[in-house]
Short mmCIF file of C-alpha atoms and ligand atoms in Angstrom, two decimals:
data_model
loop_
_atom_site.label_atom_id
_atom_site.label_comp_id
_atom_site.label_asym_id
_atom_site.label_seq_id
_atom_site.Cartn_x
_atom_site.Cartn_y
_atom_site.Cartn_z
CA UNK A 1317 84.08 -66.53 -5.92
CA UNK A 1318 83.53 -66.21 -9.68
CA UNK A 1319 80.67 -63.96 -10.64
CA UNK A 1320 78.57 -65.20 -13.54
CA UNK A 1321 79.48 -64.05 -17.06
CA UNK A 1322 77.11 -62.04 -19.17
CA UNK A 1323 75.07 -60.60 -16.38
CA UNK A 1324 78.20 -59.20 -14.87
CA UNK A 1325 79.34 -56.11 -16.68
CA UNK A 1326 82.00 -55.19 -14.13
CA UNK A 1327 84.95 -57.33 -13.11
CA UNK A 1328 85.07 -59.40 -9.94
CA UNK A 1329 85.86 -57.35 -6.87
CA UNK A 1330 89.41 -56.19 -6.42
CA UNK A 1331 91.42 -56.88 -3.30
CA UNK A 1332 92.12 -54.11 -0.83
CA UNK A 1333 95.43 -52.39 -1.54
CA UNK A 1334 97.83 -51.62 1.32
CA UNK A 1335 97.50 -48.13 2.75
CA UNK A 1336 100.36 -45.65 3.00
CA UNK A 1337 100.77 -46.43 6.70
CA UNK A 1338 102.41 -49.85 6.98
CA UNK A 1339 101.18 -50.46 10.53
CA UNK A 1340 98.66 -53.27 10.90
CA UNK A 1341 95.09 -52.23 11.68
CA UNK A 1342 93.80 -54.45 14.48
CA UNK A 1343 90.14 -53.68 13.82
CA UNK A 1344 88.52 -56.68 12.17
CA UNK A 1345 90.97 -59.25 13.56
CA UNK A 1346 89.66 -61.98 15.84
CA UNK A 1347 91.18 -62.30 19.31
CA UNK A 1348 93.30 -65.19 18.04
CA UNK A 1349 94.55 -63.21 15.11
CA UNK A 1350 95.48 -60.30 17.35
CA UNK A 1351 97.46 -62.78 19.46
CA UNK A 1352 99.19 -64.10 16.32
CA UNK A 1353 100.03 -60.56 15.23
CA UNK A 1354 101.61 -59.89 18.64
CA UNK A 1355 103.55 -63.18 18.47
CA UNK A 1356 104.81 -62.28 15.01
CA UNK A 1357 106.18 -59.04 16.44
CA UNK A 1358 108.10 -61.03 19.06
CA UNK A 1359 105.93 -61.10 22.21
CA UNK A 1360 106.18 -64.22 24.42
CA UNK A 1361 103.18 -66.59 23.97
CA UNK A 1362 101.80 -65.96 27.47
CA UNK A 1363 102.18 -62.20 27.14
CA UNK A 1364 100.64 -62.27 23.69
CA UNK A 1365 97.59 -64.11 24.96
CA UNK A 1366 97.04 -61.76 27.87
CA UNK A 1367 97.62 -58.63 25.79
CA UNK A 1368 95.34 -59.86 23.01
CA UNK A 1369 92.55 -60.23 25.55
CA UNK A 1370 93.14 -56.75 26.97
CA UNK A 1371 93.46 -55.11 23.58
CA UNK A 1372 90.30 -56.83 22.34
CA UNK A 1373 88.38 -55.52 25.34
CA UNK A 1374 89.76 -52.03 24.87
CA UNK A 1375 88.93 -51.94 21.17
CA UNK A 1376 85.48 -53.49 21.18
CA UNK A 1377 84.16 -52.80 24.65
CA UNK A 1378 85.70 -49.42 25.47
CA UNK A 1379 85.97 -48.14 21.92
CA UNK A 1380 89.60 -47.09 22.45
CA UNK A 1381 91.38 -45.92 19.32
CA UNK A 1382 94.75 -45.01 20.90
CA UNK A 1383 97.05 -47.43 22.69
CA UNK A 1384 98.02 -44.51 24.91
CA UNK A 1385 94.52 -44.64 26.43
CA UNK A 1386 94.73 -48.37 27.27
CA UNK A 1387 95.49 -47.84 30.92
CA UNK A 1388 95.60 -51.53 31.85
CA UNK A 1389 98.66 -52.00 29.63
CA UNK A 1390 102.13 -50.99 30.91
CA UNK A 1391 103.23 -47.62 29.50
CA UNK A 1392 106.35 -48.73 27.60
CA UNK A 1393 104.36 -51.47 25.96
CA UNK A 1394 101.71 -48.99 24.80
CA UNK A 1395 104.39 -47.13 22.86
CA UNK A 1396 105.70 -50.42 21.47
CA UNK A 1397 102.21 -51.29 20.26
CA UNK A 1398 101.64 -47.85 18.73
CA UNK A 1399 104.78 -48.26 16.59
CA UNK A 1400 103.45 -51.47 15.08
CA UNK A 1401 99.67 -51.29 15.10
CA UNK A 1402 96.74 -48.93 14.72
CA UNK A 1403 93.12 -49.11 15.77
CA UNK A 1404 91.48 -47.59 12.71
CA UNK A 1405 88.16 -46.23 11.61
CA UNK A 1406 86.98 -45.58 8.07
CA UNK A 1407 87.63 -41.92 7.25
CA UNK A 1408 84.48 -39.76 7.18
CA UNK A 1409 84.34 -37.67 4.00
CA UNK A 1410 80.87 -36.17 4.48
CA UNK A 1411 78.14 -36.67 7.03
CA UNK A 1412 74.54 -35.66 6.22
CA UNK A 1413 71.34 -35.58 8.24
CA UNK A 1414 67.86 -35.99 6.80
CA UNK A 1415 64.85 -34.02 7.99
CA UNK A 1416 63.48 -37.34 9.32
CA UNK A 1417 66.54 -37.94 11.52
CA UNK A 1418 68.24 -40.44 9.21
CA UNK A 1419 72.01 -39.91 9.02
CA UNK A 1420 74.25 -40.86 6.13
CA UNK A 1421 78.03 -41.03 6.10
CA UNK A 1422 80.21 -41.05 3.02
CA UNK A 1423 83.23 -43.03 4.14
CA UNK A 1424 86.65 -43.68 2.63
CA UNK A 1425 88.90 -46.72 2.90
CA UNK A 1426 92.61 -46.38 3.62
CA UNK A 1427 93.32 -46.94 -0.09
CA UNK A 1428 90.90 -44.22 -1.15
CA UNK A 1429 87.59 -45.90 -2.09
CA UNK A 1430 84.30 -44.33 -1.08
CA UNK A 1431 81.30 -46.13 0.33
CA UNK A 1432 78.26 -45.27 2.44
CA UNK A 1433 76.63 -46.11 5.75
CA UNK A 1434 73.20 -45.04 7.01
CA UNK A 1435 71.69 -44.81 10.49
CA UNK A 1436 67.91 -44.88 10.81
CA UNK A 1437 66.56 -43.91 14.22
CA UNK A 1438 63.09 -44.99 15.34
CA UNK A 1439 61.17 -44.50 18.54
CA UNK A 1440 62.05 -47.89 19.98
CA UNK A 1441 65.24 -48.74 18.12
CA UNK A 1442 67.97 -47.56 15.80
CA UNK A 1443 69.12 -49.46 12.75
CA UNK A 1444 72.52 -49.18 11.13
CA UNK A 1445 72.59 -50.05 7.45
CA UNK A 1446 76.07 -51.39 6.73
CA UNK A 1447 77.86 -51.79 3.37
CA UNK A 1448 79.73 -54.95 2.40
CA UNK A 1449 81.32 -53.80 -0.86
CA UNK A 1450 82.32 -50.61 -2.64
CA UNK A 1451 79.74 -50.80 -5.44
CA UNK A 1452 78.15 -54.09 -6.44
CA UNK A 1453 78.80 -56.47 -9.33
CA UNK A 1454 75.19 -57.47 -9.71
CA UNK A 1455 73.48 -54.55 -11.45
CA UNK A 1456 69.88 -54.99 -10.35
CA UNK A 1457 68.20 -52.58 -12.68
CA UNK A 1458 66.34 -50.56 -10.08
CA UNK A 1459 69.36 -50.10 -7.80
CA UNK A 1460 71.69 -47.12 -7.84
CA UNK A 1461 74.57 -49.02 -6.25
CA UNK A 1462 74.46 -51.49 -9.13
CA UNK A 1463 75.49 -48.71 -11.52
CA UNK A 1464 78.86 -48.18 -9.86
CA UNK A 1465 81.81 -49.17 -11.95
CA UNK A 1466 84.45 -49.92 -9.39
CA UNK A 1467 83.85 -52.78 -7.03
CA UNK A 1468 86.02 -53.90 -4.21
CA UNK A 1469 85.15 -56.08 -1.27
CA UNK A 1470 85.31 -54.29 2.04
CA UNK A 1471 87.61 -55.97 4.55
CA UNK A 1472 86.27 -57.34 7.83
CA UNK A 1473 87.88 -54.32 9.50
CA UNK A 1474 86.09 -51.90 7.19
CA UNK A 1475 82.78 -53.62 7.85
CA UNK A 1476 83.05 -53.79 11.63
CA UNK A 1477 84.65 -50.33 11.46
CA UNK A 1478 81.31 -48.93 10.28
CA UNK A 1479 79.59 -50.16 13.41
CA UNK A 1480 82.38 -48.73 15.55
CA UNK A 1481 82.26 -45.38 13.82
CA UNK A 1482 78.50 -45.25 14.39
CA UNK A 1483 79.08 -46.03 18.08
CA UNK A 1484 81.61 -43.17 18.17
CA UNK A 1485 79.09 -40.82 16.55
CA UNK A 1486 76.30 -41.83 18.90
CA UNK A 1487 78.54 -41.77 21.98
CA UNK A 1488 77.72 -45.39 22.81
CA UNK A 1489 80.94 -46.62 24.38
CA UNK A 1490 81.51 -48.71 26.39
CA UNK A 1491 79.43 -51.52 24.91
CA UNK A 1492 76.48 -52.15 27.14
CA UNK A 1493 73.50 -54.30 26.39
CA UNK A 1494 70.72 -51.98 27.50
CA UNK A 1495 69.46 -48.67 26.22
CA UNK A 1496 71.53 -48.36 23.09
CA UNK A 1497 70.36 -46.23 20.19
CA UNK A 1498 72.21 -48.49 17.80
CA UNK A 1499 70.21 -51.63 18.51
CA UNK A 1500 69.93 -53.32 15.11
CA UNK A 1501 72.14 -53.92 12.10
CA UNK A 1502 71.10 -54.65 8.54
CA UNK A 1503 73.59 -55.72 5.89
CA UNK A 1504 71.66 -53.71 3.32
CA UNK A 1505 74.06 -50.97 2.33
CA UNK A 1506 76.18 -51.15 -0.78
CA UNK A 1507 77.10 -54.53 -2.15
CA UNK A 1508 76.08 -58.16 -2.08
CA UNK A 1509 77.18 -59.54 1.31
CA UNK A 1510 77.26 -63.17 0.15
CA UNK A 1511 79.80 -62.27 -2.52
CA UNK A 1512 82.08 -61.15 0.27
CA UNK A 1513 81.26 -64.01 2.57
CA UNK A 1514 84.43 -64.44 4.64
CA UNK A 1515 84.81 -60.77 5.49
CA UNK A 1516 81.12 -60.32 6.31
CA UNK A 1517 81.19 -63.42 8.51
CA UNK A 1518 84.35 -62.37 10.34
CA UNK A 1519 83.00 -58.87 10.90
CA UNK A 1520 79.62 -60.06 12.16
CA UNK A 1521 81.27 -62.53 14.51
CA UNK A 1522 82.99 -59.60 16.19
CA UNK A 1523 79.76 -57.63 16.25
CA UNK A 1524 77.97 -60.58 17.90
CA UNK A 1525 80.70 -61.50 20.39
CA UNK A 1526 79.37 -60.88 23.89
CA UNK A 1527 82.79 -59.59 24.87
CA UNK A 1528 83.01 -57.63 21.59
CA UNK A 1529 80.30 -55.31 20.33
CA UNK A 1530 77.67 -57.52 21.95
CA UNK A 1531 74.76 -57.32 19.51
CA UNK A 1532 72.48 -60.33 19.44
CA UNK A 1533 72.27 -62.23 16.14
CA UNK A 1534 68.51 -61.79 16.38
CA UNK A 1535 69.02 -58.06 15.87
CA UNK A 1536 71.14 -58.50 12.75
CA UNK A 1537 69.72 -59.11 9.28
CA UNK A 1538 71.66 -60.03 6.18
CA UNK A 1539 70.04 -59.23 2.86
CA UNK A 1540 70.97 -61.16 -0.26
CA UNK A 1541 69.82 -60.83 -3.84
CA UNK A 1542 69.84 -64.63 -3.96
CA UNK A 1543 73.36 -66.09 -3.99
CA UNK A 1544 71.95 -69.59 -3.52
CA UNK A 1545 75.19 -71.56 -3.02
CA UNK A 1546 76.20 -69.38 -0.07
CA UNK A 1547 72.90 -69.32 1.79
CA UNK A 1548 73.31 -72.52 3.81
CA UNK A 1549 76.77 -71.42 4.92
CA UNK A 1550 75.39 -68.05 5.90
CA UNK A 1551 72.89 -69.79 8.16
CA UNK A 1552 75.41 -72.16 9.65
CA UNK A 1553 78.43 -69.89 10.04
CA UNK A 1554 76.78 -66.54 10.72
CA UNK A 1555 73.27 -67.44 11.88
CA UNK A 1556 71.70 -64.01 11.57
CA UNK A 1557 68.21 -63.24 10.22
CA UNK A 1558 67.87 -63.64 6.49
CA UNK A 1559 66.26 -61.21 4.07
CA UNK A 1560 65.95 -62.13 0.41
CA UNK A 1561 65.50 -59.60 -2.36
CA UNK A 1562 62.83 -61.44 -4.30
CA UNK A 1563 61.20 -58.51 -6.13
CA UNK A 1564 59.42 -60.62 -8.74
CA UNK A 1565 57.54 -63.90 -8.99
CA UNK A 1566 57.99 -64.77 -12.66
CA UNK A 1567 61.19 -65.76 -14.41
CA UNK A 1568 60.78 -63.16 -17.15
CA UNK A 1569 60.48 -60.23 -14.75
CA UNK A 1570 63.04 -61.39 -12.21
CA UNK A 1571 65.55 -62.18 -14.96
CA UNK A 1572 65.20 -58.61 -16.09
CA UNK A 1573 65.28 -56.71 -12.82
CA UNK A 1574 67.54 -59.01 -10.76
CA UNK A 1575 69.88 -60.43 -13.41
CA UNK A 1576 71.36 -62.92 -10.94
CA UNK A 1577 68.07 -64.80 -11.43
CA UNK A 1578 69.40 -66.12 -14.74
CA UNK A 1579 71.96 -68.02 -12.73
CA UNK A 1580 69.88 -68.98 -9.67
CA UNK A 1581 66.18 -69.10 -10.47
CA UNK A 1582 63.20 -68.44 -8.22
CA UNK A 1583 62.44 -72.09 -7.41
CA UNK A 1584 66.06 -72.81 -6.51
CA UNK A 1585 66.16 -69.69 -4.38
CA UNK A 1586 63.00 -70.60 -2.50
CA UNK A 1587 64.29 -74.12 -1.89
CA UNK A 1588 67.41 -72.61 -0.35
CA UNK A 1589 65.16 -70.42 1.82
CA UNK A 1590 63.18 -73.45 2.97
CA UNK A 1591 66.46 -75.09 3.98
CA UNK A 1592 67.88 -72.00 5.69
CA UNK A 1593 69.16 -73.09 9.10
CA UNK A 1594 67.39 -71.44 11.98
CA UNK A 1595 64.37 -70.12 10.08
CA UNK A 1596 61.11 -70.85 11.90
CA UNK A 1597 57.91 -69.09 12.81
CA UNK A 1598 59.64 -67.09 15.49
CA UNK A 1599 62.45 -66.11 13.12
CA UNK A 1600 60.91 -65.56 9.74
CA UNK A 1601 62.67 -64.96 6.46
CA UNK A 1602 61.91 -61.52 5.09
CA UNK A 1603 61.13 -61.28 1.40
CA UNK A 1604 61.92 -57.83 0.10
CA UNK A 1605 59.76 -56.70 -2.76
CA UNK A 1606 60.37 -53.37 -4.46
CA UNK A 1607 57.16 -51.89 -5.89
CA UNK A 1608 57.74 -50.98 -9.55
CA UNK A 1609 54.85 -49.50 -11.47
CA UNK A 1610 53.38 -51.89 -14.09
CA UNK A 1611 56.33 -54.21 -13.67
CA UNK A 1612 55.78 -56.50 -10.69
CA UNK A 1613 52.82 -54.95 -8.86
CA UNK A 1614 49.64 -56.64 -10.17
CA UNK A 1615 47.08 -58.56 -8.14
CA UNK A 1616 48.24 -61.71 -9.91
CA UNK A 1617 51.80 -61.04 -8.79
CA UNK A 1618 50.63 -60.74 -5.19
CA UNK A 1619 48.65 -63.99 -5.43
CA UNK A 1620 51.58 -65.77 -7.02
CA UNK A 1621 53.80 -64.58 -4.20
CA UNK A 1622 51.39 -66.08 -1.68
CA UNK A 1623 51.26 -69.33 -3.64
CA UNK A 1624 55.05 -69.62 -3.72
CA UNK A 1625 55.41 -68.92 -0.01
CA UNK A 1626 52.82 -71.61 0.72
CA UNK A 1627 54.27 -74.09 -1.76
CA UNK A 1628 57.65 -74.01 -0.04
CA UNK A 1629 56.08 -73.76 3.43
CA UNK A 1630 58.24 -70.78 4.21
CA UNK A 1631 58.11 -69.05 7.56
CA UNK A 1632 57.98 -65.73 5.78
CA UNK A 1633 57.07 -62.11 6.03
CA UNK A 1634 57.04 -59.75 3.09
CA UNK A 1635 58.51 -56.29 3.16
CA UNK A 1636 57.12 -54.06 0.44
CA UNK A 1637 59.59 -51.33 -0.49
CA UNK A 1638 58.27 -48.34 -2.45
CA UNK A 1639 60.79 -47.81 -5.24
CA UNK A 1640 63.19 -45.04 -4.35
CA UNK A 1641 64.06 -42.99 -7.40
CA UNK A 1642 67.55 -41.89 -8.42
CA UNK A 1643 68.83 -39.86 -11.37
CA UNK A 1644 68.61 -41.90 -14.56
CA UNK A 1645 66.46 -44.68 -13.10
CA UNK A 1646 64.27 -46.50 -15.62
CA UNK A 1647 61.38 -47.21 -13.26
CA UNK A 1648 58.63 -45.50 -11.34
CA UNK A 1649 57.17 -46.38 -7.98
CA UNK A 1650 53.73 -48.03 -7.97
CA UNK A 1651 50.84 -45.78 -6.89
CA UNK A 1652 50.01 -45.74 -3.22
CA UNK A 1653 46.66 -47.45 -3.79
CA UNK A 1654 48.36 -50.22 -5.79
CA UNK A 1655 50.91 -50.81 -3.06
CA UNK A 1656 48.12 -50.96 -0.50
CA UNK A 1657 46.11 -53.43 -2.56
CA UNK A 1658 49.18 -55.63 -3.07
CA UNK A 1659 49.82 -55.57 0.65
CA UNK A 1660 46.17 -56.38 1.45
CA UNK A 1661 46.14 -59.48 -0.76
CA UNK A 1662 49.15 -60.88 1.06
CA UNK A 1663 47.81 -59.92 4.49
CA UNK A 1664 44.48 -61.57 3.68
CA UNK A 1665 46.37 -64.80 3.06
CA UNK A 1666 47.72 -64.59 6.60
CA UNK A 1667 51.20 -63.36 5.73
CA UNK A 1668 52.49 -60.11 7.15
CA UNK A 1669 53.28 -57.61 4.38
CA UNK A 1670 53.94 -54.13 5.73
CA UNK A 1671 54.98 -51.30 3.47
CA UNK A 1672 58.40 -49.95 4.37
CA UNK A 1673 58.31 -46.24 4.98
CA UNK A 1674 61.05 -44.60 2.93
CA UNK A 1675 63.65 -42.93 5.12
CA UNK A 1676 66.28 -40.39 4.25
CA UNK A 1677 65.18 -39.84 0.64
CA UNK A 1678 66.12 -36.16 0.80
CA UNK A 1679 69.79 -37.09 1.29
CA UNK A 1680 69.67 -40.10 -1.08
CA UNK A 1681 70.03 -42.45 1.87
CA UNK A 1682 66.99 -44.65 1.21
CA UNK A 1683 67.18 -48.27 -0.01
CA UNK A 1684 68.88 -48.52 -3.36
CA UNK A 1685 69.93 -44.87 -3.52
CA UNK A 1686 73.45 -45.34 -2.22
CA UNK A 1687 76.24 -44.57 -4.57
CA UNK A 1688 79.39 -42.63 -3.98
CA UNK A 1689 79.53 -39.70 -6.39
CA UNK A 1690 83.20 -40.26 -7.16
CA UNK A 1691 82.52 -43.56 -8.87
CA UNK A 1692 79.66 -42.79 -11.22
CA UNK A 1693 79.08 -44.23 -14.66
CA UNK A 1694 78.08 -41.98 -17.52
CA UNK A 1695 74.61 -42.16 -19.03
CA UNK A 1696 76.17 -43.63 -22.19
CA UNK A 1697 77.73 -46.42 -20.20
CA UNK A 1698 74.43 -47.16 -18.50
CA UNK A 1699 72.74 -47.39 -21.91
CA UNK A 1700 75.44 -49.73 -23.14
CA UNK A 1701 74.97 -51.98 -20.11
CA UNK A 1702 71.20 -51.97 -20.62
CA UNK A 1703 71.72 -52.99 -24.25
CA UNK A 1704 74.07 -55.78 -23.24
CA UNK A 1705 71.44 -57.04 -20.86
CA UNK A 1706 68.75 -56.98 -23.51
CA UNK A 1707 71.08 -58.90 -25.83
CA UNK A 1708 71.76 -61.43 -23.08
CA UNK A 1709 68.04 -61.88 -22.55
CA UNK A 1710 67.27 -62.38 -26.23
N1 SAH B 761 72.70 -56.50 -2.15
C1 SAH B 761 71.77 -56.88 -1.16
C2 SAH B 761 71.62 -55.86 -0.03
C3 SAH B 761 71.59 -54.38 -0.37
S1 SAH B 761 70.21 -53.63 -1.07
C4 SAH B 761 70.44 -57.19 -1.77
O1 SAH B 761 70.25 -56.87 -2.93
O2 SAH B 761 69.62 -57.78 -1.08
C5 SAH B 761 68.95 -53.53 0.19
C6 SAH B 761 67.53 -53.63 -0.42
O3 SAH B 761 67.14 -52.45 -1.15
C7 SAH B 761 67.40 -54.79 -1.41
O4 SAH B 761 66.22 -55.51 -1.21
C8 SAH B 761 67.36 -54.06 -2.71
O5 SAH B 761 66.83 -54.84 -3.73
C9 SAH B 761 66.56 -52.85 -2.39
N2 SAH B 761 66.66 -51.78 -3.37
C10 SAH B 761 67.64 -51.56 -4.26
N3 SAH B 761 67.37 -50.46 -5.01
C11 SAH B 761 66.20 -49.97 -4.59
C12 SAH B 761 65.42 -48.82 -4.94
N4 SAH B 761 65.83 -47.97 -5.86
N5 SAH B 761 64.28 -48.62 -4.26
C13 SAH B 761 63.89 -49.46 -3.28
N6 SAH B 761 64.59 -50.54 -2.89
C14 SAH B 761 65.74 -50.80 -3.53
FE1 SF4 B 762 73.72 -55.16 -5.66
FE2 SF4 B 762 71.69 -55.47 -3.94
FE3 SF4 B 762 71.83 -53.30 -5.54
FE4 SF4 B 762 71.29 -55.71 -6.58
S1 SF4 B 762 70.02 -54.55 -5.11
S2 SF4 B 762 72.74 -54.19 -7.42
S3 SF4 B 762 72.56 -57.04 -5.32
S4 SF4 B 762 73.28 -53.83 -3.93
#
């Protein structure tokens, strides 16, 4: 999908390059595509169908990574499979643990690009924050990921691979519905998931498959900065909970902090939310709102937010995110009292507006802090981009 011009200082995402190992990685392929891959290697159709079913179960239910361990497949065939295919995982470069129990992994693709994944444990659940791209083309001004130069879409295998790696780390194989630490998934890591629609959809389908990773779509949330043309498809073809990074209620402010707003404005975005398939009072749309001091945090802003939610009759809840700082950031977080007041105004209007507790700040794992060190921009480049944006605004 083309990414809009001026607001887009980095090129469109690159395609994944082939890794050194020519064997096909089966992770990320649907059952049908595994069957096709087996057919292409010369298996009989009936055999291919049966084996695809077994391999699928082994990969996604048992968590097997070696064909050798797939005991329901005849031994000679296991060796045959191992010559042609692999069951991969993203490579772990570094794993860190926060004092609050949050864990962050720096991961590497087969072609050498780094990206991050975060696990946030809570008393009653555990949430995995999954990346959809290496970097992000959108450059929201308060977001660290948006300052990364290199952007490539993650493949479906690399996306579902994050969930599988987390299951490995938590010792949660085989897949079982009850008592899992990894109970929820949020597509809120690096990248804009709706700019990598097909791969995100294919990955989440595997995650949601009852015979695959078996997570209910009600426990999965996709966060978008507002890629309006893709929102209806997201509802229809993926059907997970929707979170929208609203962050501002006036055109001037949203244009500045979420530059995609110049392409798809607030009204258009809220109309798309109102039309989002499956949203209702039991499954509300979450509006994410980062609290930036003197930028978007006034009483008037809070009242305008309430007015907009009412105007479009949105089944909504608001998630207030204290701004998480990062080196070189241009903003400050609103004071605690301001955040509380903002939250109260929305609550008083009958709309839930909790303040998200920052997690994993000490290891730069909190919202908007993700960025792989290898792919940093210099301060001079950041200034140049900021100037370009000002020029675009003028
Ligand atoms: N690209 C998607 C999902 C990833 S970001 C999106 O923008 O929605 C997940 C959330 O963290 C978004 O709401 C994002 O706006 C927010 N965020 C980004 N940088 C932040 C920061 N420095 N502090 C707090 N929240 C931030
Ligand atoms: Fe990209 Fe989301 Fe960060 Fe904006 S907030 S730059 S869309 S990752």
